[in-house]
């Protein structure tokens, strides 16, 4: 899942080499936090959050059922 | 992406050699100058120029989309085949395999997210405009047929009862199918109300609008 988020984020931004995804896992949750260059924040969020929403939808489609998976963007 | 690096005296010469080696014409490649050195020799009599270029074959949207989609599927842990068809104005990618329900999602939500992200990625550095349409095991086709049937049967009921009907919320592409199916219908008219993602098509008797 981390690799999926990395792949998607890199495909959207201008500074692909500055994309970093941090994974934090607990017993019932997984947090995937995306860090990108400040200039690329808008590209990951999209108009009305449409892009980040689509990323979440894809991640949730392949997420383990027993865990809550969150995809967030580091500010 | 296939590419070659060539050193020559001028950029033009390097490009020419590269095109010969790649066996393509200039419109299909991207040229990057990696190094350029020129040193004027004594009194300008002996000047040495050296240019190093990298020439790569550009992928078109269809090739990019197939490659990217396959990468996404691998990372989602989905094993499936991707077929590609070029059509005028768009590129069709069909995913086939077992157990692909999770790739479609509720009301095609996951499939639409996938299609949206693939389009964003492949259109990022290009002015090619062809859209990429992704289907999973013929899902979109079946859905389109169902929507057409729904449009026609609802129109029939509206005509019989003389009362308008409101359909369930649909995506813009789905609403488009309803509108197109009924655009030449003499008995009913269609329009949409509300905000995405809850925008709905309304089918109303034609005479009620005229009056």
Short mmCIF file of N, CA and C in Angstrom, two decimals, chain A residues 8 50 54 58, chain B residues 65 68-69 72 90-93 95 103 108-123 131-136 139-140 171 173:
data_model
loop_
_atom_site.label_atom_id
_atom_site.label_comp_id
_atom_site.label_asym_id
_atom_site.label_seq_id
_atom_site.Cartn_x
_atom_site.Cartn_y
_atom_site.Cartn_z
N UNK A 8 1.47 6.57 -7.08
CA UNK A 8 0.43 7.51 -7.50
C UNK A 8 0.89 8.95 -7.29
N UNK A 50 -10.40 16.26 -4.92
CA UNK A 50 -10.77 15.12 -5.75
C UNK A 50 -9.62 14.12 -5.93
N UNK A 54 -9.45 10.22 -4.62
CA UNK A 54 -9.27 9.10 -5.55
C UNK A 54 -8.13 8.19 -5.07
N UNK A 58 -8.53 4.12 -4.02
CA UNK A 58 -7.72 3.00 -4.53
C UNK A 58 -7.02 2.26 -3.40
N UNK B 65 -0.29 4.86 -20.55
CA UNK B 65 -1.42 4.44 -19.73
C UNK B 65 -1.33 2.95 -19.40
N UNK B 68 1.49 2.41 -16.81
CA UNK B 68 1.14 2.93 -15.50
C UNK B 68 0.05 2.08 -14.84
N UNK B 69 -0.94 1.68 -15.62
CA UNK B 69 -2.02 0.86 -15.07
C UNK B 69 -1.48 -0.48 -14.57
N UNK B 72 0.18 0.03 -11.27
CA UNK B 72 -0.80 0.22 -10.20
C UNK B 72 -1.37 -1.13 -9.76
N UNK B 90 -10.09 8.51 -28.19
CA UNK B 90 -9.83 7.96 -26.87
C UNK B 90 -9.07 6.62 -26.94
N UNK B 91 -8.59 6.20 -25.78
CA UNK B 91 -7.88 4.94 -25.67
C UNK B 91 -8.65 4.07 -24.69
N UNK B 92 -8.92 2.86 -25.07
CA UNK B 92 -9.70 1.96 -24.23
C UNK B 92 -8.76 0.93 -23.59
N UNK B 93 -8.81 0.84 -22.27
CA UNK B 93 -8.03 -0.20 -21.59
C UNK B 93 -9.01 -1.15 -20.91
N UNK B 95 -9.40 -4.41 -18.43
CA UNK B 95 -8.72 -5.26 -17.47
C UNK B 95 -9.50 -6.56 -17.34
N UNK B 103 -11.91 -4.01 -7.66
CA UNK B 103 -11.37 -2.98 -8.54
C UNK B 103 -12.48 -2.10 -9.11
N UNK B 108 -19.07 1.42 -9.13
CA UNK B 108 -17.93 1.73 -9.99
C UNK B 108 -17.00 2.80 -9.46
N UNK B 109 -17.13 3.09 -8.14
CA UNK B 109 -16.36 4.15 -7.51
C UNK B 109 -14.85 3.96 -7.66
N UNK B 110 -14.39 2.73 -7.39
CA UNK B 110 -12.95 2.45 -7.45
C UNK B 110 -12.45 2.54 -8.89
N UNK B 111 -13.22 1.99 -9.79
CA UNK B 111 -12.88 2.05 -11.21
C UNK B 111 -12.79 3.50 -11.69
N UNK B 112 -13.71 4.33 -11.24
CA UNK B 112 -13.68 5.74 -11.64
C UNK B 112 -12.47 6.47 -11.06
N UNK B 113 -12.11 6.14 -9.82
CA UNK B 113 -10.92 6.75 -9.20
C UNK B 113 -9.67 6.35 -9.99
N UNK B 114 -9.61 5.07 -10.35
CA UNK B 114 -8.48 4.54 -11.11
C UNK B 114 -8.36 5.27 -12.45
N UNK B 115 -9.48 5.39 -13.15
CA UNK B 115 -9.50 6.04 -14.46
C UNK B 115 -9.10 7.51 -14.34
N UNK B 116 -9.57 8.17 -13.29
CA UNK B 116 -9.25 9.58 -13.07
C UNK B 116 -7.74 9.77 -12.86
N UNK B 117 -7.16 8.94 -11.99
CA UNK B 117 -5.73 9.09 -11.68
C UNK B 117 -4.85 8.73 -12.88
N UNK B 118 -5.23 7.71 -13.63
CA UNK B 118 -4.44 7.34 -14.82
C UNK B 118 -4.48 8.48 -15.84
N UNK B 119 -5.65 9.10 -16.03
CA UNK B 119 -5.75 10.22 -16.96
C UNK B 119 -4.88 11.40 -16.53
N UNK B 120 -4.92 11.73 -15.23
CA UNK B 120 -4.09 12.83 -14.74
C UNK B 120 -2.62 12.55 -15.02
N UNK B 121 -2.19 11.33 -14.71
CA UNK B 121 -0.77 10.99 -14.84
C UNK B 121 -0.32 11.02 -16.30
N UNK B 122 -1.10 10.45 -17.21
CA UNK B 122 -0.62 10.38 -18.60
C UNK B 122 -0.75 11.71 -19.33
N UNK B 123 -1.60 12.61 -18.84
CA UNK B 123 -1.75 13.89 -19.53
C UNK B 123 -0.85 14.97 -18.94
N UNK B 131 -8.61 10.84 -24.25
CA UNK B 131 -8.93 10.38 -22.91
C UNK B 131 -8.66 8.89 -22.81
N UNK B 132 -8.42 8.45 -21.59
CA UNK B 132 -8.23 7.02 -21.36
C UNK B 132 -9.47 6.50 -20.65
N UNK B 133 -10.10 5.49 -21.22
CA UNK B 133 -11.27 4.87 -20.60
C UNK B 133 -10.85 3.50 -20.11
N UNK B 134 -11.11 3.22 -18.84
CA UNK B 134 -10.73 1.92 -18.29
C UNK B 134 -11.99 1.13 -17.97
N UNK B 135 -12.00 -0.12 -18.38
CA UNK B 135 -13.13 -0.98 -18.07
C UNK B 135 -12.60 -2.24 -17.40
N UNK B 136 -13.40 -2.84 -16.55
CA UNK B 136 -13.04 -4.09 -15.90
C UNK B 136 -14.04 -5.15 -16.33
N UNK B 139 -17.54 -4.25 -17.40
CA UNK B 139 -18.47 -3.64 -16.44
C UNK B 139 -19.15 -2.39 -16.99
N UNK B 140 -18.34 -1.49 -17.58
CA UNK B 140 -18.92 -0.23 -18.08
C UNK B 140 -19.95 -0.48 -19.18
N UNK B 171 -22.95 9.56 -11.70
CA UNK B 171 -21.77 10.31 -12.12
C UNK B 171 -22.09 11.05 -13.43
N UNK B 173 -20.78 10.90 -16.34
CA UNK B 173 -20.80 10.00 -17.50
C UNK B 173 -22.10 9.20 -17.53
#
